[in-house]
Every structure is written in C-alpha cells, then in structure tokens.
C-alpha cells in the first residue's frame, strides 16, 4: 500500500517568516494530495489540495507544490501569523484505493509572535 | 456545510467493557472512515465503509469492529476495551468512492480506558 512520510515533525518560525512542510509518497498511482490543519482540540480541516495533473496551487498565503517524478509534495505558508500555529497533515490517495487517504504523521507548527 | 457529528466528545470506560462510538453525517456521503490519532503516529485507519452494510479493514482493525446499518451512520465498536485503545478517535466522510474529495472530519472522541 501507500506510505506517506512527512517532515519535519515540529517547526518553529518567527511571525512573518515562511514555513515549508514536505511529504513524500510511495505509490505512483496516487493522484490526490490534500493538506489538513488541526488546531488544538479541534477537528482536522482541509486547507488546500492538489491533483496530479497540476504542479502548483495557491490560495492566498498558502501554496502546495507537487513533483510527481520525485513523488513529493510540499506545503508553503508565507507571512506566517500566530493563528497558523497548528498541526498540519499531508495525505495521498488514489482511485485504485477508492478515495482512502494515507496520512503523514503530522507537523506541529509554532509561529512565534 | 457537511456536518459529521460524533456522539461523545469524551468517554471514560473500564477495561473489558464493550464500547460504542457513533458517527453521523448529514450530506448523503457514500464513504465513511474511522481513524485513531496518537501523538507521533498521526492518523491511522481502523475501518472504512463505501456503502450500507459494507465494511473494509484499514491498517489497524484488531480489537475493533464496525456497523453501518444506515448510510448516514457509522459505528465503531470496541469489543472488549483495553488500555492500549486509549486514544482520540476521528470519524470522517467523503462524497463517493471514485471521486477525489477531501474528507470532512468529526470533532473527535477522546476515549480513556482505565
């Protein structure tokens, strides 16, 4: 099955700096890559996703890049703010596994004011 | 907005008890999932279901079973709770099996087995 690795496990940045979280996957058939943000005590929420026919997607301060050849994808947060502090999870899925997601182990991001 | 509702936010149960965790979604989603979330291990899939009365094992099904008698409801059952099942349990749903859709998660049930 699919194996998703996520790095780093913890990340601290100064407010206003950028944060980058990286994930790799093993199954070349994976074609959908969502990112979830989980604030303390709350449910994970989808913040951005990318499909395999696209190399990059942006939504305001958040962007995701995908390199299918290298089987890795990354989340980029620019101009970080304290409210960006949360745990971020990447995931991968393919139609071969019927929309079943394989999650990374999470990155705890702390934005220092 | 799709809502996924988990019946309990916090539960404390004794070792050996049979435990039921309930999850209900209100947007006619076909797919429903149960995950457990543990520090350093991320989200691990226990069971999932693509249709009523249908279930498939995830990565860690041992000690658990599920029931999906109605499309909107997916129950996770701990047949005989053990302390190593103390965890946060998250239910999720998505629209259909062959689509690329993000999950909608419930708020989670933090289960403590004593």
PDB file of C-alpha atoms in Angstrom:
ATOM      1  CA  UNK A   1       0.000   0.000   0.000  1.00  0.00           C
ATOM      2  CA  UNK A   2       0.854   3.680   0.048  1.00  0.00           C
ATOM      3  CA  UNK A   3       3.380   5.078   2.510  1.00  0.00           C
ATOM      4  CA  UNK A   4       3.454   8.804   3.237  1.00  0.00           C
ATOM      5  CA  UNK A   5       6.343  10.363   5.128  1.00  0.00           C
ATOM      6  CA  UNK A   6       6.190  13.896   6.479  1.00  0.00           C
ATOM      7  CA  UNK A   7       8.960  16.208   7.697  1.00  0.00           C
ATOM      8  CA  UNK A   8       9.686  17.940   9.952  1.00  0.00           C
ATOM      9  CA  UNK A   9       7.659  16.704  12.902  1.00  0.00           C
ATOM     10  CA  UNK A  10       7.979  20.088  14.629  1.00  0.00           C
ATOM     11  CA  UNK A  11       8.680  23.504  13.179  1.00  0.00           C
ATOM     12  CA  UNK A  12       9.042  26.895  14.849  1.00  0.00           C
ATOM     13  CA  UNK A  13       9.170  30.117  12.845  1.00  0.00           C
ATOM     14  CA  UNK A  14       9.077  33.805  13.632  1.00  0.00           C
ATOM     15  CA  UNK A  15       5.916  35.648  12.734  1.00  0.00           C
ATOM     16  CA  UNK A  16       6.183  36.897   9.164  1.00  0.00           C
ATOM     17  CA  UNK A  17       8.622  34.212   8.057  1.00  0.00           C
ATOM     18  CA  UNK A  18       7.767  31.355   5.715  1.00  0.00           C
ATOM     19  CA  UNK A  19       7.160  27.744   6.708  1.00  0.00           C
ATOM     20  CA  UNK A  20       7.630  24.702   4.496  1.00  0.00           C
ATOM     21  CA  UNK A  21       6.429  21.184   5.238  1.00  0.00           C
ATOM     22  CA  UNK A  22       7.433  18.307   2.982  1.00  0.00           C
ATOM     23  CA  UNK A  23       5.853  14.951   2.258  1.00  0.00           C
ATOM     24  CA  UNK A  24       6.902  12.010   0.147  1.00  0.00           C
ATOM     25  CA  UNK A  25       4.747   9.171  -1.089  1.00  0.00           C
ATOM     26  CA  UNK A  26       5.497   5.740  -2.476  1.00  0.00           C
ATOM     27  CA  UNK A  27       2.602   4.783  -4.774  1.00  0.00           C
ATOM     28  CA  UNK A  28       2.971   6.270  -8.235  1.00  0.00           C
ATOM     29  CA  UNK A  29      -0.786   5.762  -8.748  1.00  0.00           C
ATOM     30  CA  UNK A  30      -1.609   8.348  -6.071  1.00  0.00           C
ATOM     31  CA  UNK A  31      -3.299  11.285  -7.716  1.00  0.00           C
ATOM     32  CA  UNK A  32      -4.851  13.431  -4.993  1.00  0.00           C
ATOM     33  CA  UNK A  33      -2.955  15.191  -2.223  1.00  0.00           C
ATOM     34  CA  UNK A  34      -4.852  17.145   0.438  1.00  0.00           C
ATOM     35  CA  UNK A  35      -3.458  19.071   3.373  1.00  0.00           C
ATOM     36  CA  UNK A  36      -5.258  19.343   6.688  1.00  0.00           C
ATOM     37  CA  UNK A  37      -4.827  21.789   9.542  1.00  0.00           C
ATOM     38  CA  UNK A  38      -5.751  20.735  13.054  1.00  0.00           C
ATOM     39  CA  UNK A  39      -5.848  23.393  15.731  1.00  0.00           C
ATOM     40  CA  UNK A  40      -5.590  22.320  19.335  1.00  0.00           C
ATOM     41  CA  UNK A  41      -8.712  20.462  20.408  1.00  0.00           C
ATOM     42  CA  UNK A  42     -10.403  20.826  17.029  1.00  0.00           C
ATOM     43  CA  UNK A  43     -11.104  18.621  14.054  1.00  0.00           C
ATOM     44  CA  UNK A  44      -8.718  18.458  11.075  1.00  0.00           C
ATOM     45  CA  UNK A  45      -9.877  20.773   8.322  1.00  0.00           C
ATOM     46  CA  UNK A  46      -8.959  20.728   4.666  1.00  0.00           C
ATOM     47  CA  UNK A  47      -6.929  23.821   3.781  1.00  0.00           C
ATOM     48  CA  UNK A  48      -5.688  23.067   0.290  1.00  0.00           C
ATOM     49  CA  UNK A  49      -5.398  20.156  -2.096  1.00  0.00           C
ATOM     50  CA  UNK A  50      -3.705  19.368  -5.379  1.00  0.00           C
ATOM     51  CA  UNK A  51      -4.326  16.828  -8.080  1.00  0.00           C
ATOM     52  CA  UNK A  52      -1.673  15.032 -10.061  1.00  0.00           C
ATOM     53  CA  UNK A  53      -2.327  16.946 -13.267  1.00  0.00           C
ATOM     54  CA  UNK A  54      -1.223  20.187 -11.588  1.00  0.00           C
ATOM     55  CA  UNK A  55       2.256  21.180 -10.398  1.00  0.00           C
ATOM     56  CA  UNK A  56       1.351  24.038  -8.085  1.00  0.00           C
ATOM     57  CA  UNK A  57      -1.691  25.581  -6.477  1.00  0.00           C
ATOM     58  CA  UNK A  58      -2.007  28.753  -4.441  1.00  0.00           C
ATOM     59  CA  UNK A  59      -4.618  30.141  -2.107  1.00  0.00           C
ATOM     60  CA  UNK A  60      -3.619  33.469  -0.576  1.00  0.00           C
ATOM     61  CA  UNK A  61      -0.710  32.764   1.782  1.00  0.00           C
ATOM     62  CA  UNK A  62      -0.801  29.000   1.257  1.00  0.00           C
ATOM     63  CA  UNK A  63       0.636  27.100  -1.678  1.00  0.00           C
ATOM     64  CA  UNK A  64       1.226  23.457  -2.456  1.00  0.00           C
ATOM     65  CA  UNK A  65       3.706  22.079  -4.978  1.00  0.00           C
ATOM     66  CA  UNK A  66       3.808  18.590  -6.422  1.00  0.00           C
ATOM     67  CA  UNK A  67       6.707  16.790  -8.071  1.00  0.00           C
ATOM     68  CA  UNK A  68       5.309  13.555  -9.495  1.00  0.00           C
ATOM     69  CA  UNK A  69       8.654  12.318 -10.740  1.00  0.00           C
ATOM     70  CA  UNK A  70      10.240  12.571  -7.322  1.00  0.00           C
ATOM     71  CA  UNK A  71       6.966  11.633  -5.571  1.00  0.00           C
ATOM     72  CA  UNK A  72       6.988  14.526  -3.187  1.00  0.00           C
ATOM     73  CA  UNK A  73       4.731  17.443  -2.398  1.00  0.00           C
ATOM     74  CA  UNK A  74       5.136  20.409  -0.106  1.00  0.00           C
ATOM     75  CA  UNK A  75       3.062  22.958   1.757  1.00  0.00           C
ATOM     76  CA  UNK A  76       4.316  26.525   1.793  1.00  0.00           C
ATOM     77  CA  UNK A  77       2.933  29.140   4.155  1.00  0.00           C
ATOM     78  CA  UNK A  78       4.155  32.696   3.637  1.00  0.00           C
ATOM     79  CA  UNK A  79       3.932  35.650   6.029  1.00  0.00           C
ATOM     80  CA  UNK A  80       3.093  33.343   8.898  1.00  0.00           C
ATOM     81  CA  UNK A  81       0.808  34.547  11.669  1.00  0.00           C
ATOM     82  CA  UNK A  82       0.228  33.203  15.195  1.00  0.00           C
ATOM     83  CA  UNK A  83      -3.106  31.750  14.088  1.00  0.00           C
ATOM     84  CA  UNK A  84      -1.205  29.492  11.675  1.00  0.00           C
ATOM     85  CA  UNK A  85       0.049  27.579  14.720  1.00  0.00           C
ATOM     86  CA  UNK A  86      -1.441  24.079  14.448  1.00  0.00           C
ATOM     87  CA  UNK A  87      -0.662  20.532  13.426  1.00  0.00           C
ATOM     88  CA  UNK A  88      -0.586  20.024   9.669  1.00  0.00           C
ATOM     89  CA  UNK A  89      -1.170  16.673   7.997  1.00  0.00           C
ATOM     90  CA  UNK A  90      -0.490  15.723   4.421  1.00  0.00           C
ATOM     91  CA  UNK A  91      -2.253  12.821   2.737  1.00  0.00           C
ATOM     92  CA  UNK A  92      -2.260  10.911  -0.525  1.00  0.00           C
ATOM     93  CA  UNK A  93      -4.923   8.849  -2.215  1.00  0.00           C
ATOM     94  CA  UNK A  94      -5.535   7.121  -5.497  1.00  0.00           C
ATOM     95  CA  UNK A  95      -8.595   5.849  -7.295  1.00  0.00           C
ATOM     96  CA  UNK A  96      -7.036   2.399  -7.024  1.00  0.00           C
ATOM     97  CA  UNK A  97      -7.694   2.544  -3.298  1.00  0.00           C
ATOM     98  CA  UNK A  98     -11.099   4.131  -3.585  1.00  0.00           C
ATOM     99  CA  UNK A  99     -10.503   7.549  -2.004  1.00  0.00           C
ATOM    100  CA  UNK A 100      -8.826   6.022   1.033  1.00  0.00           C
ATOM    101  CA  UNK A 101      -6.327   8.528   2.398  1.00  0.00           C
ATOM    102  CA  UNK A 102      -2.890   7.690   3.692  1.00  0.00           C
ATOM    103  CA  UNK A 103      -1.777  10.362   6.136  1.00  0.00           C
ATOM    104  CA  UNK A 104       1.628  11.615   7.136  1.00  0.00           C
ATOM    105  CA  UNK A 105       2.455  11.716  10.830  1.00  0.00           C
ATOM    106  CA  UNK A 106       1.884  15.450  11.149  1.00  0.00           C
ATOM    107  CA  UNK A 107       3.933  18.601  11.651  1.00  0.00           C
ATOM    108  CA  UNK A 108       3.403  20.766  14.695  1.00  0.00           C
ATOM    109  CA  UNK A 109       3.940  24.354  13.553  1.00  0.00           C
ATOM    110  CA  UNK A 110       4.505  27.102  16.102  1.00  0.00           C
ATOM    111  CA  UNK A 111       4.564  30.713  14.946  1.00  0.00           C
ATOM    112  CA  UNK A 112       6.371  32.883  17.485  1.00  0.00           C
ATOM    113  CA  UNK A 113       4.992  36.440  17.754  1.00  0.00           C
TER     114      UNK A 113
ATOM    115  CA  UNK B   1     -21.819  22.720   5.130  1.00  0.00           C
ATOM    116  CA  UNK B   2     -21.403  18.993   5.659  1.00  0.00           C
ATOM    117  CA  UNK B   3     -21.578  18.045   9.249  1.00  0.00           C
ATOM    118  CA  UNK B   4     -20.036  14.980  10.757  1.00  0.00           C
ATOM    119  CA  UNK B   5     -21.179  14.503  14.314  1.00  0.00           C
ATOM    120  CA  UNK B   6     -19.601  12.224  16.853  1.00  0.00           C
ATOM    121  CA  UNK B   7     -21.883  11.438  19.742  1.00  0.00           C
ATOM    122  CA  UNK B   8     -19.388  11.867  22.574  1.00  0.00           C
ATOM    123  CA  UNK B   9     -16.505  14.269  22.993  1.00  0.00           C
ATOM    124  CA  UNK B  10     -15.003  12.475  25.987  1.00  0.00           C
ATOM    125  CA  UNK B  11     -15.511   8.928  27.243  1.00  0.00           C
ATOM    126  CA  UNK B  12     -14.035   7.004  30.140  1.00  0.00           C
ATOM    127  CA  UNK B  13     -14.536   3.242  30.095  1.00  0.00           C
ATOM    128  CA  UNK B  14     -13.273   0.295  32.082  1.00  0.00           C
ATOM    129  CA  UNK B  15     -11.066  -2.461  30.735  1.00  0.00           C
ATOM    130  CA  UNK B  16     -13.185  -5.238  29.242  1.00  0.00           C
ATOM    131  CA  UNK B  17     -16.229  -3.079  28.566  1.00  0.00           C
ATOM    132  CA  UNK B  18     -17.881  -3.064  25.158  1.00  0.00           C
ATOM    133  CA  UNK B  19     -17.705   0.466  23.790  1.00  0.00           C
ATOM    134  CA  UNK B  20     -19.734   2.055  21.007  1.00  0.00           C
ATOM    135  CA  UNK B  21     -18.577   5.201  19.224  1.00  0.00           C
ATOM    136  CA  UNK B  22     -21.193   6.736  16.977  1.00  0.00           C
ATOM    137  CA  UNK B  23     -20.737   8.916  13.923  1.00  0.00           C
ATOM    138  CA  UNK B  24     -23.470  10.552  11.829  1.00  0.00           C
ATOM    139  CA  UNK B  25     -23.100  12.616   8.653  1.00  0.00           C
ATOM    140  CA  UNK B  26     -25.872  14.673   7.120  1.00  0.00           C
ATOM    141  CA  UNK B  27     -24.910  15.081   3.444  1.00  0.00           C
ATOM    142  CA  UNK B  28     -25.551  11.679   1.893  1.00  0.00           C
ATOM    143  CA  UNK B  29     -21.855  10.818   1.665  1.00  0.00           C
ATOM    144  CA  UNK B  30     -21.078   7.308   0.496  1.00  0.00           C
ATOM    145  CA  UNK B  31     -17.744   6.914   2.255  1.00  0.00           C
ATOM    146  CA  UNK B  32     -17.184   6.847   5.982  1.00  0.00           C
ATOM    147  CA  UNK B  33     -13.981   6.219   7.895  1.00  0.00           C
ATOM    148  CA  UNK B  34     -12.752   5.660  11.425  1.00  0.00           C
ATOM    149  CA  UNK B  35      -9.256   6.764  12.401  1.00  0.00           C
ATOM    150  CA  UNK B  36      -7.384   6.857  15.633  1.00  0.00           C
ATOM    151  CA  UNK B  37      -4.956   9.662  16.308  1.00  0.00           C
ATOM    152  CA  UNK B  38      -1.970   9.193  18.580  1.00  0.00           C
ATOM    153  CA  UNK B  39       0.978  11.547  19.175  1.00  0.00           C
ATOM    154  CA  UNK B  40       3.828  10.832  16.800  1.00  0.00           C
ATOM    155  CA  UNK B  41       1.797   8.293  14.843  1.00  0.00           C
ATOM    156  CA  UNK B  42      -0.567  10.597  13.008  1.00  0.00           C
ATOM    157  CA  UNK B  43      -3.894   9.276  11.770  1.00  0.00           C
ATOM    158  CA  UNK B  44      -4.244   5.542  11.359  1.00  0.00           C
ATOM    159  CA  UNK B  45      -7.176   3.963   9.564  1.00  0.00           C
ATOM    160  CA  UNK B  46      -9.160   1.413  11.549  1.00  0.00           C
ATOM    161  CA  UNK B  47     -12.113   0.604   9.277  1.00  0.00           C
ATOM    162  CA  UNK B  48     -13.961   2.202   6.417  1.00  0.00           C
ATOM    163  CA  UNK B  49     -17.174   1.733   4.502  1.00  0.00           C
ATOM    164  CA  UNK B  50     -18.284   2.648   0.982  1.00  0.00           C
ATOM    165  CA  UNK B  51     -21.903   1.660   1.359  1.00  0.00           C
ATOM    166  CA  UNK B  52     -24.558   0.459   3.747  1.00  0.00           C
ATOM    167  CA  UNK B  53     -23.729  -2.894   5.341  1.00  0.00           C
ATOM    168  CA  UNK B  54     -20.329  -2.779   3.723  1.00  0.00           C
ATOM    169  CA  UNK B  55     -17.055  -2.574   5.656  1.00  0.00           C
ATOM    170  CA  UNK B  56     -13.386  -2.950   4.947  1.00  0.00           C
ATOM    171  CA  UNK B  57     -10.437  -3.259   7.275  1.00  0.00           C
ATOM    172  CA  UNK B  58      -7.942  -0.471   7.452  1.00  0.00           C
ATOM    173  CA  UNK B  59      -4.411  -0.673   8.788  1.00  0.00           C
ATOM    174  CA  UNK B  60      -5.195  -1.417  12.449  1.00  0.00           C
ATOM    175  CA  UNK B  61      -8.533  -3.271  12.716  1.00  0.00           C
ATOM    176  CA  UNK B  62      -7.568  -5.625  15.549  1.00  0.00           C
ATOM    177  CA  UNK B  63      -9.799  -5.223  18.579  1.00  0.00           C
ATOM    178  CA  UNK B  64     -12.386  -3.207  16.658  1.00  0.00           C
ATOM    179  CA  UNK B  65     -15.478  -3.851  14.595  1.00  0.00           C
ATOM    180  CA  UNK B  66     -17.889  -1.537  12.781  1.00  0.00           C
ATOM    181  CA  UNK B  67     -21.504  -1.337  11.783  1.00  0.00           C
ATOM    182  CA  UNK B  68     -23.179   0.609   9.001  1.00  0.00           C
ATOM    183  CA  UNK B  69     -26.878  -0.175   9.007  1.00  0.00           C
ATOM    184  CA  UNK B  70     -27.841   3.220   7.558  1.00  0.00           C
ATOM    185  CA  UNK B  71     -25.983   5.364   5.077  1.00  0.00           C
ATOM    186  CA  UNK B  72     -25.613   8.285   7.449  1.00  0.00           C
ATOM    187  CA  UNK B  73     -24.376   6.348  10.478  1.00  0.00           C
ATOM    188  CA  UNK B  74     -21.097   4.506  11.009  1.00  0.00           C
ATOM    189  CA  UNK B  75     -20.416   2.975  14.397  1.00  0.00           C
ATOM    190  CA  UNK B  76     -17.089   1.839  15.790  1.00  0.00           C
ATOM    191  CA  UNK B  77     -17.229  -0.948  18.362  1.00  0.00           C
ATOM    192  CA  UNK B  78     -14.508  -1.900  20.802  1.00  0.00           C
ATOM    193  CA  UNK B  79     -15.472  -5.450  21.653  1.00  0.00           C
ATOM    194  CA  UNK B  80     -13.500  -5.566  24.909  1.00  0.00           C
ATOM    195  CA  UNK B  81     -11.791  -2.279  25.658  1.00  0.00           C
ATOM    196  CA  UNK B  82      -8.134  -2.350  26.637  1.00  0.00           C
ATOM    197  CA  UNK B  83      -5.842   0.381  27.931  1.00  0.00           C
ATOM    198  CA  UNK B  84      -3.912   0.464  24.635  1.00  0.00           C
ATOM    199  CA  UNK B  85      -7.098   1.644  22.963  1.00  0.00           C
ATOM    200  CA  UNK B  86      -6.938   4.898  24.881  1.00  0.00           C
ATOM    201  CA  UNK B  87      -6.783   7.417  22.067  1.00  0.00           C
ATOM    202  CA  UNK B  88      -8.512  10.133  20.101  1.00  0.00           C
ATOM    203  CA  UNK B  89     -10.950   8.628  17.585  1.00  0.00           C
ATOM    204  CA  UNK B  90     -11.885  10.587  14.495  1.00  0.00           C
ATOM    205  CA  UNK B  91     -14.712   9.807  12.118  1.00  0.00           C
ATOM    206  CA  UNK B  92     -14.648  11.187   8.567  1.00  0.00           C
ATOM    207  CA  UNK B  93     -16.814  11.070   5.480  1.00  0.00           C
ATOM    208  CA  UNK B  94     -16.373  11.841   1.800  1.00  0.00           C
ATOM    209  CA  UNK B  95     -18.725  12.033  -1.120  1.00  0.00           C
ATOM    210  CA  UNK B  96     -18.149   8.919  -3.200  1.00  0.00           C
ATOM    211  CA  UNK B  97     -15.688   6.112  -3.768  1.00  0.00           C
ATOM    212  CA  UNK B  98     -14.440   7.097  -7.205  1.00  0.00           C
ATOM    213  CA  UNK B  99     -14.061  10.786  -6.602  1.00  0.00           C
ATOM    214  CA  UNK B 100     -11.181  12.924  -5.473  1.00  0.00           C
ATOM    215  CA  UNK B 101     -12.714  14.602  -2.495  1.00  0.00           C
ATOM    216  CA  UNK B 102     -11.395  15.824   0.764  1.00  0.00           C
ATOM    217  CA  UNK B 103     -12.644  14.282   3.939  1.00  0.00           C
ATOM    218  CA  UNK B 104     -14.880  16.058   6.405  1.00  0.00           C
ATOM    219  CA  UNK B 105     -13.935  15.116   9.930  1.00  0.00           C
ATOM    220  CA  UNK B 106     -15.973  14.934  13.087  1.00  0.00           C
ATOM    221  CA  UNK B 107     -14.772  16.678  16.234  1.00  0.00           C
ATOM    222  CA  UNK B 108     -13.360  13.502  17.675  1.00  0.00           C
ATOM    223  CA  UNK B 109     -13.980  11.332  20.713  1.00  0.00           C
ATOM    224  CA  UNK B 110     -11.238  11.177  23.296  1.00  0.00           C
ATOM    225  CA  UNK B 111     -11.534   7.728  24.834  1.00  0.00           C
ATOM    226  CA  UNK B 112      -9.764   6.775  28.043  1.00  0.00           C
ATOM    227  CA  UNK B 113      -9.768   3.132  29.079  1.00  0.00           C
ATOM    228  CA  UNK B 114      -8.923   2.582  32.742  1.00  0.00           C
TER     229      UNK B 114
END
